[in-house]
Amino acid sequence: MAQLWGGRFTKETDQMVYDFNASINFDKRLLRQDVQGSLAHVRMLAKQGILTAEERDAIIDGLQGILRDVEEGELTIDPSYEDVHSFVEANLIDRIGDAGKKLHTGRSRNDQVALDMRLYVRQKVMDVDALLRGLLQTILTTMEENIETYMPGFTHLQKAQPVTLAHHYGAYFEMFKRDRQRMKDILVRMNYCPLGAGALAGTTYPLDRDYVAGLLSFDGPTLNSMDSVSDRDYLIEFLSALSVIMMHLSRFSEEIIIWNSNEYQFVEIDDAYSTGSSIMPQKKNPDIAELVRGKTGRVYGALMSLLTTMKGIPLAYNKDMQEDKEMAFDAMDTVTNCLMLFTGMLATMKFRKDRMAVSAMKGFTNATDLADYLVTKQVPFRDAHGIVGRVVLACIDKGISIEEMELSELKQFCDRFEADVYDAISLKTCVEKRVTTGAPGPVAMKAQIEAGKAYLESEPELSL
Ligand code: ARG
């Protein structure tokens, strides 16, 4: 047991209580942020005349040494400390003696941990943004290459109207673009420094909070000390945005699993991103897509957990808030891994364009276009809808597609059908005629792709 407190206690802490209370096993990943925050703190303390320049330099040296030694494997974080903050302080005192005891002047672990977590999450927001940008680039490349790759578009998982692969991917481009916008938005709102809030009521030392905030690239200090130590909104927002990312990845995964199925065979997942079966030699399973879909639950879990933890906490800091870490870290790791693997899987996936086109031709995806054709021949749309419904029924009966029906037969349903009908309902025409903004027609699609490129150019990876 190695804790920072104990003066007012007459008995040792019960070992189980100590273990239950300790957080070092998971907050040790905040070491870098803890050191970074402490460096800024001591620089400010010296600037304000609270520490001498010698004390400051000794502490800076000591802190940098701790970080370096841990990162180089020379020093291991001792799990008998209560938390990472205690470990750093004790190690600092070991290294530099009494000056190390001054590090915590004008600071509480409450504002310290609030800062560490904010620094950590801020970096993760930027990392996730960069991964999303990479994913968008991969999606856009596939879009550019597949403006004329026809496939069925579905509603209710029933073939609906023909689209293109570019168009289908374009939907995901929009989703992940919004995810990036959320990252940007979170970063703007969260980028204020809580250090200097003390335990809850500020401090009596003449701290320069603006200076510390500047050193750590924040836009300024947080404005209320009680809120500073008890705010985890930014983390809830991040987990919420991560949940939406997972929801998007999960939907995309579900589609890839369907496309990869023996029945569809629209895609072939690269061997490097597939797995086999221990018993069935013929199997090549889409495990990565399934795992991404499956891992969505634990990210939602982290969001629900923190929302629930926070809902009943009175101001200001309460130990419940230590529960903001484990599941959130897991969620951040999960999303990072999922984004990396999913992007790799997409980049290497092959498309069976022949199978997609055949599938688009079968299944009456041009039925709406046939009705629209009759409208051009002055048949009111509602009547045209009925006529085409009857044509489809007859085709199903015969086991043929609409374009396989003879003109003479079509005429039995409506005498307005002419020889030009076949061109009007060809896959190519059906797609090409869809020209409205956001539609799959090549003109509209090229505009979407241009907009996508302009977006990626104008929105580089987030930085401070
Ligand atoms: N491990 C604690 C946490 O993560 C650090 C803050 C401790 N503060 C306290 N008053 N006990 O929240």
Coordinates of C-alpha atoms and ligand atoms in Angstrom, one line a residue:
M1 CA 0.0 0.0 0.0
A2 CA 1.4 3.3 -1.0
Q3 CA -0.9 6.3 -0.7
L4 CA -0.5 10.0 -0.5
W5 CA -2.6 10.4 2.6
G6 CA -2.7 8.8 6.0
G7 CA -1.9 11.6 8.5
R8 CA -5.3 11.6 10.0
F9 CA -5.7 7.8 10.1
T10 CA -4.8 5.7 13.1
K11 CA -5.2 2.3 11.4
E12 CA -3.9 0.8 8.2
T13 CA -6.5 0.6 5.4
D14 CA -8.0 -2.9 5.0
Q15 CA -6.2 -4.6 2.0
M16 CA -9.5 -5.3 0.2
V17 CA -10.6 -1.8 0.7
Y18 CA -7.3 -0.5 -0.7
D19 CA -7.5 -2.7 -3.7
F20 CA -11.1 -1.8 -4.3
N21 CA -10.3 1.9 -4.1
A22 CA -7.1 1.8 -6.2
S23 CA -7.1 2.8 -9.8
I24 CA -3.5 2.3 -10.8
N25 CA -4.1 -0.8 -12.8
F26 CA -6.1 1.2 -15.3
D27 CA -5.1 4.9 -14.8
K28 CA -1.4 4.0 -15.5
R29 CA -2.2 4.7 -19.1
L30 CA -2.5 8.3 -18.1
L31 CA 1.2 8.6 -17.2
R32 CA 2.2 10.7 -20.1
Q33 CA -0.7 13.1 -19.6
D34 CA 0.0 13.2 -15.9
V35 CA 3.6 14.2 -16.4
Q36 CA 2.6 16.7 -19.1
G37 CA 0.1 18.3 -16.8
S38 CA 2.6 18.4 -13.9
L39 CA 5.3 20.0 -16.1
A40 CA 2.9 22.8 -17.0
H41 CA 1.9 23.2 -13.4
V42 CA 5.4 23.6 -12.0
R43 CA 6.4 26.0 -14.8
M44 CA 3.5 28.1 -13.7
L45 CA 4.3 27.8 -10.0
A46 CA 7.8 29.1 -10.7
K47 CA 6.6 31.9 -12.9
Q48 CA 4.3 33.0 -10.0
G49 CA 7.1 32.9 -7.5
I50 CA 5.6 29.9 -5.6
L51 CA 8.6 27.7 -6.5
T52 CA 12.2 28.8 -7.1
A53 CA 13.7 28.3 -10.5
E54 CA 16.0 25.6 -9.1
E55 CA 13.0 23.7 -7.6
R56 CA 11.2 24.0 -10.9
D57 CA 14.2 22.7 -12.9
A58 CA 14.8 19.8 -10.5
I59 CA 11.1 18.8 -10.7
I60 CA 11.1 19.1 -14.5
D61 CA 14.2 16.9 -14.8
G62 CA 12.7 14.3 -12.4
L63 CA 9.4 14.2 -14.2
Q64 CA 10.9 13.8 -17.6
G65 CA 13.2 11.1 -16.2
I66 CA 10.2 9.2 -14.9
L67 CA 8.4 9.3 -18.2
R68 CA 11.5 8.4 -20.2
D69 CA 12.4 5.5 -17.9
V70 CA 8.9 4.1 -18.0
E71 CA 8.7 4.4 -21.8
E72 CA 12.1 2.8 -22.3
G73 CA 11.2 0.0 -19.9
E74 CA 13.7 1.0 -17.3
L75 CA 11.0 1.7 -14.7
T76 CA 7.8 -0.2 -14.2
I77 CA 4.7 1.4 -12.8
D78 CA 4.5 -0.2 -9.3
P79 CA 0.9 -1.5 -8.9
S80 CA 1.1 -1.1 -5.1
Y81 CA 0.5 2.6 -5.5
E82 CA -3.0 3.8 -5.2
D83 CA -3.0 5.6 -8.6
V84 CA -0.7 6.9 -11.3
H85 CA -0.6 10.3 -9.6
S86 CA 0.8 8.8 -6.3
F87 CA 3.3 6.7 -8.3
V88 CA 4.7 9.8 -10.1
E89 CA 4.9 11.9 -7.0
A90 CA 6.5 9.2 -4.8
N91 CA 9.0 8.4 -7.6
L92 CA 9.8 12.1 -8.0
I93 CA 10.5 12.5 -4.3
D94 CA 12.8 9.4 -4.5
R95 CA 14.7 11.0 -7.4
I96 CA 15.0 14.6 -6.3
G97 CA 14.3 14.7 -2.6
D98 CA 12.4 17.5 -0.9
A99 CA 11.8 19.6 -4.0
G100 CA 9.6 16.8 -5.2
K101 CA 7.3 17.3 -2.2
K102 CA 6.4 20.7 -3.6
L103 CA 4.9 19.4 -6.9
H104 CA 1.4 19.2 -5.5
T105 CA 1.3 22.8 -4.3
G106 CA -2.0 24.4 -5.2
R107 CA -3.3 21.3 -6.8
S108 CA -5.7 18.4 -5.9
R109 CA -5.9 15.0 -7.5
N110 CA -9.4 16.1 -8.5
D111 CA -8.3 18.8 -10.9
Q112 CA -5.2 16.7 -11.8
V113 CA -7.2 13.7 -12.9
A114 CA -9.8 16.0 -14.6
L115 CA -6.9 17.4 -16.6
D116 CA -5.2 14.1 -17.3
M117 CA -8.4 12.6 -18.7
R118 CA -9.1 15.6 -20.8
L119 CA -5.7 15.6 -22.3
Y120 CA -6.0 11.8 -23.0
V121 CA -9.5 12.2 -24.6
R122 CA -8.5 15.2 -26.6
Q123 CA -5.7 13.2 -28.2
K124 CA -8.1 10.3 -28.9
V125 CA -10.6 12.6 -30.5
M126 CA -7.9 13.7 -32.9
D127 CA -6.7 10.1 -33.5
V128 CA -10.2 8.9 -34.3
D129 CA -10.7 11.8 -36.6
A130 CA -7.5 10.9 -38.5
L131 CA -8.7 7.3 -38.8
L132 CA -12.1 8.4 -40.0
R133 CA -10.4 10.6 -42.6
G134 CA -8.5 7.6 -43.9
L135 CA -11.6 5.5 -44.1
L136 CA -13.3 8.3 -46.1
Q137 CA -10.4 8.3 -48.5
T138 CA -10.7 4.6 -49.0
I139 CA -14.4 4.9 -49.6
L140 CA -14.0 7.8 -52.0
T141 CA -11.4 5.8 -54.1
T142 CA -13.9 3.0 -54.5
M143 CA -16.6 5.5 -55.5
E144 CA -14.4 7.0 -58.2
E145 CA -13.8 3.6 -59.6
N146 CA -17.4 2.4 -59.6
I147 CA -19.6 5.1 -61.1
E148 CA -20.9 2.6 -63.6
T149 CA -20.9 -0.5 -61.4
Y150 CA -24.6 -1.3 -61.2
M151 CA -26.2 -3.1 -58.3
P152 CA -29.6 -3.3 -56.8
G153 CA -30.6 -0.8 -54.2
F154 CA -32.8 -2.3 -51.5
T155 CA -35.6 -1.3 -49.2
H156 CA -36.8 -3.9 -46.6
L157 CA -33.9 -5.9 -48.0
Q158 CA -36.0 -6.4 -51.1
K159 CA -34.7 -5.2 -54.4
A160 CA -36.1 -1.7 -55.0
Q161 CA -34.3 0.3 -57.7
P162 CA -31.0 0.1 -59.4
V163 CA -28.1 2.1 -58.0
T164 CA -24.4 1.9 -58.4
L165 CA -21.6 0.8 -56.0
A166 CA -20.4 4.4 -56.0
H167 CA -23.8 5.6 -54.9
H168 CA -24.1 2.9 -52.2
Y169 CA -20.6 3.8 -50.8
G170 CA -21.5 7.5 -51.0
A171 CA -24.1 6.9 -48.3
Y172 CA -21.4 5.8 -46.0
F173 CA -19.2 8.7 -47.0
E174 CA -21.8 11.0 -45.7
M175 CA -22.2 9.1 -42.4
F176 CA -18.5 9.0 -41.6
K177 CA -18.2 12.7 -42.7
R178 CA -20.8 13.5 -40.0
D179 CA -18.8 11.4 -37.5
R180 CA -15.8 13.6 -38.3
Q181 CA -17.9 16.8 -37.8
R182 CA -18.8 15.4 -34.4
M183 CA -15.1 15.0 -33.5
K184 CA -14.4 18.6 -34.5
D185 CA -17.4 19.8 -32.5
I186 CA -16.4 17.9 -29.4
L187 CA -12.8 19.2 -29.6
V188 CA -14.0 22.8 -29.7
R189 CA -16.3 22.4 -26.7
M190 CA -13.9 20.4 -24.5
N191 CA -10.7 22.4 -25.1
Y192 CA -10.6 24.2 -21.7
C193 CA -8.2 23.5 -18.9
P194 CA -9.5 22.4 -15.5
L195 CA -6.2 22.7 -13.7
G196 CA -6.3 25.2 -10.9
A197 CA -9.8 24.3 -9.8
G198 CA -8.1 22.5 -6.8
A199 CA -10.3 20.1 -5.0
L200 CA -13.4 22.0 -5.8
A201 CA -13.0 25.7 -4.7
G202 CA -9.9 26.9 -6.4
T203 CA -6.9 27.7 -4.3
T204 CA -5.4 30.4 -2.2
Y205 CA -2.2 30.5 -4.2
P206 CA -1.9 33.1 -6.9
L207 CA -2.1 30.5 -9.8
D208 CA -2.1 31.8 -13.3
R209 CA -4.6 29.5 -14.9
D210 CA -4.5 31.2 -18.3
Y211 CA -0.8 30.5 -18.5
V212 CA -1.2 26.8 -17.7
A213 CA -4.0 26.5 -20.2
G214 CA -1.8 28.1 -22.9
L215 CA 1.1 25.8 -22.1
L216 CA -1.1 22.8 -22.7
S217 CA -2.7 24.2 -25.9
F218 CA -6.1 24.8 -24.4
D219 CA -8.3 27.7 -25.5
G220 CA -8.4 28.9 -21.9
P221 CA -9.2 27.8 -18.4
T222 CA -12.6 26.3 -17.4
L223 CA -14.7 29.0 -15.7
N224 CA -16.2 27.3 -12.6
S225 CA -14.0 25.3 -10.3
M226 CA -16.8 23.0 -9.1
D227 CA -17.8 22.2 -12.7
S228 CA -14.1 21.8 -13.6
V229 CA -13.6 18.8 -11.3
S230 CA -17.0 17.2 -11.8
D231 CA -17.6 17.6 -15.6
R232 CA -17.3 14.5 -17.7
D233 CA -19.7 15.8 -20.4
Y234 CA -16.9 15.8 -23.0
L235 CA -16.3 12.1 -22.4
I236 CA -20.0 11.3 -22.6
E237 CA -20.1 13.3 -25.9
F238 CA -17.1 11.4 -27.2
L239 CA -18.6 8.0 -26.2
S240 CA -21.8 9.0 -27.8
A241 CA -20.0 9.9 -31.0
L242 CA -18.0 6.7 -30.8
S243 CA -21.3 4.8 -30.5
V244 CA -22.6 6.4 -33.6
I245 CA -19.4 5.5 -35.4
M246 CA -19.8 1.9 -34.3
M247 CA -23.4 1.9 -35.4
H248 CA -22.3 3.1 -38.9
L249 CA -19.5 0.5 -39.0
S250 CA -21.9 -2.2 -37.8
R251 CA -24.4 -1.4 -40.6
F252 CA -21.7 -1.4 -43.2
S253 CA -20.4 -4.7 -41.7
E254 CA -23.8 -6.2 -41.9
E255 CA -24.0 -5.3 -45.6
I256 CA -20.6 -6.8 -46.3
I257 CA -21.6 -10.0 -44.5
I258 CA -24.7 -10.2 -46.7
W259 CA -22.8 -9.3 -49.9
N260 CA -20.2 -11.9 -49.0
S261 CA -22.7 -14.7 -48.4
N262 CA -22.9 -17.6 -50.8
E263 CA -26.3 -16.4 -52.1
Y264 CA -25.2 -12.9 -52.9
Q265 CA -21.5 -13.2 -53.8
F266 CA -21.2 -9.5 -54.6
V267 CA -17.9 -9.2 -52.9
E268 CA -14.9 -11.3 -52.0
I269 CA -13.1 -10.4 -48.8
D270 CA -9.4 -10.7 -49.1
D271 CA -7.8 -13.8 -47.6
A272 CA -5.8 -11.6 -45.2
Y273 CA -9.1 -10.4 -43.7
S274 CA -11.0 -13.7 -43.6
T275 CA -10.8 -16.7 -41.4
G276 CA -11.5 -20.4 -41.8
S277 CA -13.4 -23.1 -40.0
S278 CA -11.8 -25.8 -37.9
I279 CA -14.2 -28.4 -39.3
M280 CA -15.5 -27.2 -42.6
P281 CA -12.6 -26.9 -45.1
Q282 CA -14.6 -24.9 -47.7
K283 CA -15.3 -22.0 -45.3
K284 CA -14.0 -18.5 -45.6
N285 CA -15.8 -16.4 -43.0
P286 CA -16.2 -12.7 -42.7
D287 CA -15.1 -12.6 -39.1
I288 CA -13.7 -9.1 -39.1
A289 CA -17.0 -7.7 -40.2
E290 CA -18.8 -9.8 -37.7
L291 CA -16.5 -8.8 -34.9
V292 CA -16.9 -5.1 -35.7
R293 CA -20.7 -5.6 -35.7
G294 CA -20.4 -7.5 -32.4
K295 CA -18.1 -5.0 -30.7
T296 CA -20.7 -2.3 -31.2
G297 CA -22.4 -3.4 -28.0
R298 CA -19.5 -2.8 -25.7
V299 CA -19.0 0.7 -26.9
Y300 CA -22.8 1.5 -26.3
G301 CA -22.2 -0.2 -22.9
A302 CA -19.5 2.3 -22.1
L303 CA -21.8 5.2 -22.9
M304 CA -24.7 3.8 -20.9
S305 CA -22.3 3.1 -18.0
L306 CA -21.0 6.6 -17.8
L307 CA -24.3 8.2 -18.2
T308 CA -25.6 6.1 -15.4
T309 CA -22.6 6.8 -13.2
M310 CA -23.0 10.5 -13.6
K311 CA -26.7 10.8 -13.2
G312 CA -26.9 10.8 -9.4
I313 CA -23.6 12.5 -8.4
P314 CA -23.9 15.7 -6.4
L315 CA -21.3 18.4 -6.9
A316 CA -18.4 18.3 -6.8
Y317 CA -15.9 15.4 -7.1
N318 CA -17.1 11.9 -5.9
K319 CA -15.2 8.7 -6.2
D320 CA -17.9 7.3 -8.5
M321 CA -16.1 9.4 -11.2
Q322 CA -13.1 7.0 -11.1
E323 CA -15.5 4.7 -13.0
D324 CA -15.2 7.0 -16.0
K325 CA -12.0 5.2 -17.1
E326 CA -12.0 1.5 -17.7
M327 CA -15.0 1.1 -20.0
A328 CA -14.2 4.4 -21.8
F329 CA -10.6 3.2 -22.4
D330 CA -12.0 -0.1 -23.7
A331 CA -14.4 1.8 -26.0
M332 CA -11.6 4.0 -27.4
D333 CA -9.4 1.0 -28.0
T334 CA -12.3 -0.9 -29.6
V335 CA -13.2 1.9 -32.0
T336 CA -9.6 2.5 -32.9
N337 CA -9.0 -1.1 -33.8
C338 CA -12.3 -1.4 -35.6
L339 CA -11.6 1.6 -37.7
M340 CA -8.1 0.4 -38.7
L341 CA -9.2 -3.2 -39.5
F342 CA -12.4 -2.1 -41.3
T343 CA -10.5 0.3 -43.5
G344 CA -8.0 -2.4 -44.3
M345 CA -10.7 -4.9 -45.1
L346 CA -12.5 -2.3 -47.4
A347 CA -9.3 -1.4 -49.2
T348 CA -8.6 -5.0 -50.1
M349 CA -12.1 -6.2 -50.9
K350 CA -12.9 -7.3 -54.5
F351 CA -16.2 -6.7 -56.2
R352 CA -18.0 -9.2 -58.3
K353 CA -19.4 -6.6 -60.7
D354 CA -20.9 -9.3 -63.0
R355 CA -22.9 -10.7 -60.1
M356 CA -24.0 -7.3 -59.0
A357 CA -25.3 -6.3 -62.4
V358 CA -27.2 -9.6 -62.9
S359 CA -28.7 -9.1 -59.5
A360 CA -29.8 -5.6 -60.5
M361 CA -31.4 -6.9 -63.6
K362 CA -33.3 -9.6 -61.9
G363 CA -35.8 -8.6 -59.3
F364 CA -37.8 -5.9 -61.2
T365 CA -35.7 -3.0 -60.1
N366 CA -36.7 -1.2 -63.2
A367 CA -40.5 -1.5 -62.5
T368 CA -40.6 2.2 -61.3
D369 CA -38.9 3.2 -64.6
L370 CA -41.5 1.2 -66.6
A371 CA -44.3 3.1 -64.8
D372 CA -42.4 6.4 -65.5
Y373 CA -42.1 5.4 -69.1
L374 CA -45.9 5.1 -69.4
V375 CA -46.2 8.5 -67.7
T376 CA -44.2 9.9 -70.6
K377 CA -46.8 8.3 -72.9
Q378 CA -49.6 10.3 -71.1
V379 CA -50.7 7.5 -68.7
P380 CA -51.5 8.9 -65.2
F381 CA -48.9 7.6 -62.7
R382 CA -51.5 5.8 -60.5
D383 CA -52.8 3.8 -63.6
A384 CA -49.3 3.2 -64.8
H385 CA -48.4 1.7 -61.3
G386 CA -51.3 -0.7 -61.6
I387 CA -50.4 -1.7 -65.2
V388 CA -46.8 -2.4 -64.3
G389 CA -47.9 -4.4 -61.2
R390 CA -49.8 -6.7 -63.5
V391 CA -46.9 -6.9 -65.9
V392 CA -44.6 -7.9 -63.0
L393 CA -47.0 -10.6 -61.9
A394 CA -47.1 -12.1 -65.4
C395 CA -43.3 -12.0 -65.5
I396 CA -43.0 -13.8 -62.2
D397 CA -45.4 -16.4 -63.5
K398 CA -43.2 -16.9 -66.6
G399 CA -39.9 -16.7 -64.7
I400 CA -38.7 -13.8 -66.9
S401 CA -37.6 -10.2 -66.3
I402 CA -39.6 -7.3 -67.8
E403 CA -37.2 -6.7 -70.6
E404 CA -37.5 -10.3 -71.7
M405 CA -41.2 -9.8 -72.4
E406 CA -42.2 -9.4 -76.0
L407 CA -43.6 -6.0 -77.1
S408 CA -46.8 -7.7 -78.3
E409 CA -47.3 -9.2 -74.9
L410 CA -46.6 -5.9 -73.2
K411 CA -49.2 -4.2 -75.4
Q412 CA -51.8 -6.6 -73.9
F413 CA -51.4 -4.7 -70.6
C414 CA -51.3 -1.3 -72.2
D415 CA -51.4 -0.2 -75.8
R416 CA -49.0 2.8 -75.1
F417 CA -46.0 0.5 -75.0
E418 CA -43.7 1.0 -78.0
A419 CA -40.3 -0.4 -79.1
D420 CA -38.5 2.3 -77.3
V421 CA -39.6 0.8 -74.0
Y422 CA -36.6 -1.6 -73.8
D423 CA -34.1 1.2 -73.9
A424 CA -36.1 3.2 -71.4
I425 CA -35.9 0.4 -68.8
S426 CA -32.3 -0.8 -69.4
L427 CA -30.2 -0.8 -66.3
K428 CA -28.0 1.9 -67.8
T429 CA -30.9 4.2 -68.6
C430 CA -32.5 3.6 -65.2
V431 CA -29.4 4.8 -63.5
E432 CA -28.4 7.5 -65.9
K433 CA -31.8 9.2 -65.7
R434 CA -31.5 9.7 -62.0
V435 CA -29.9 13.2 -62.1
T436 CA -31.2 15.0 -59.0
T437 CA -28.6 16.1 -56.5
G438 CA -27.6 13.1 -54.5
A439 CA -28.9 10.5 -57.0
P440 CA -26.9 7.6 -58.5
G441 CA -26.8 9.0 -62.1
P442 CA -23.3 9.6 -63.3
V443 CA -23.7 13.4 -63.6
A444 CA -25.0 13.6 -60.0
M445 CA -22.5 11.1 -58.8
K446 CA -19.5 12.9 -60.2
A447 CA -20.7 16.0 -58.4
Q448 CA -20.9 14.0 -55.2
I449 CA -17.4 12.7 -55.7
E450 CA -16.1 16.2 -56.4
A451 CA -17.7 17.5 -53.3
G452 CA -16.2 14.6 -51.3
K453 CA -12.7 15.5 -52.6
A454 CA -13.2 19.1 -51.8
Y455 CA -14.3 18.2 -48.4
L456 CA -11.3 16.0 -47.7
E457 CA -9.0 18.7 -48.9
S458 CA -10.6 21.5 -46.9
E459 CA -10.7 19.3 -43.7
P460 CA -7.3 18.0 -42.9
E461 CA -6.8 15.9 -39.8
L462 CA -7.8 17.7 -36.6
S463 CA -4.9 19.3 -34.7
L464 CA -4.6 21.9 -32.0
Ligands
ARG1 N1 -8.2 7.8 -9.1 C1 -9.1 9.0 -8.9 C2 -10.0 9.1 -10.1 O1 -9.8 8.6 -11.1 C3 -8.2 10.2 -8.8 C4 -8.9 11.3 -8.1 C5 -8.9 11.0 -6.6 N2 -9.5 12.0 -5.9 C6 -10.0 11.8 -4.6 N3 -10.5 12.8 -4.1 N4 -9.9 10.7 -4.1 O2 -11.0 9.8 -10.0

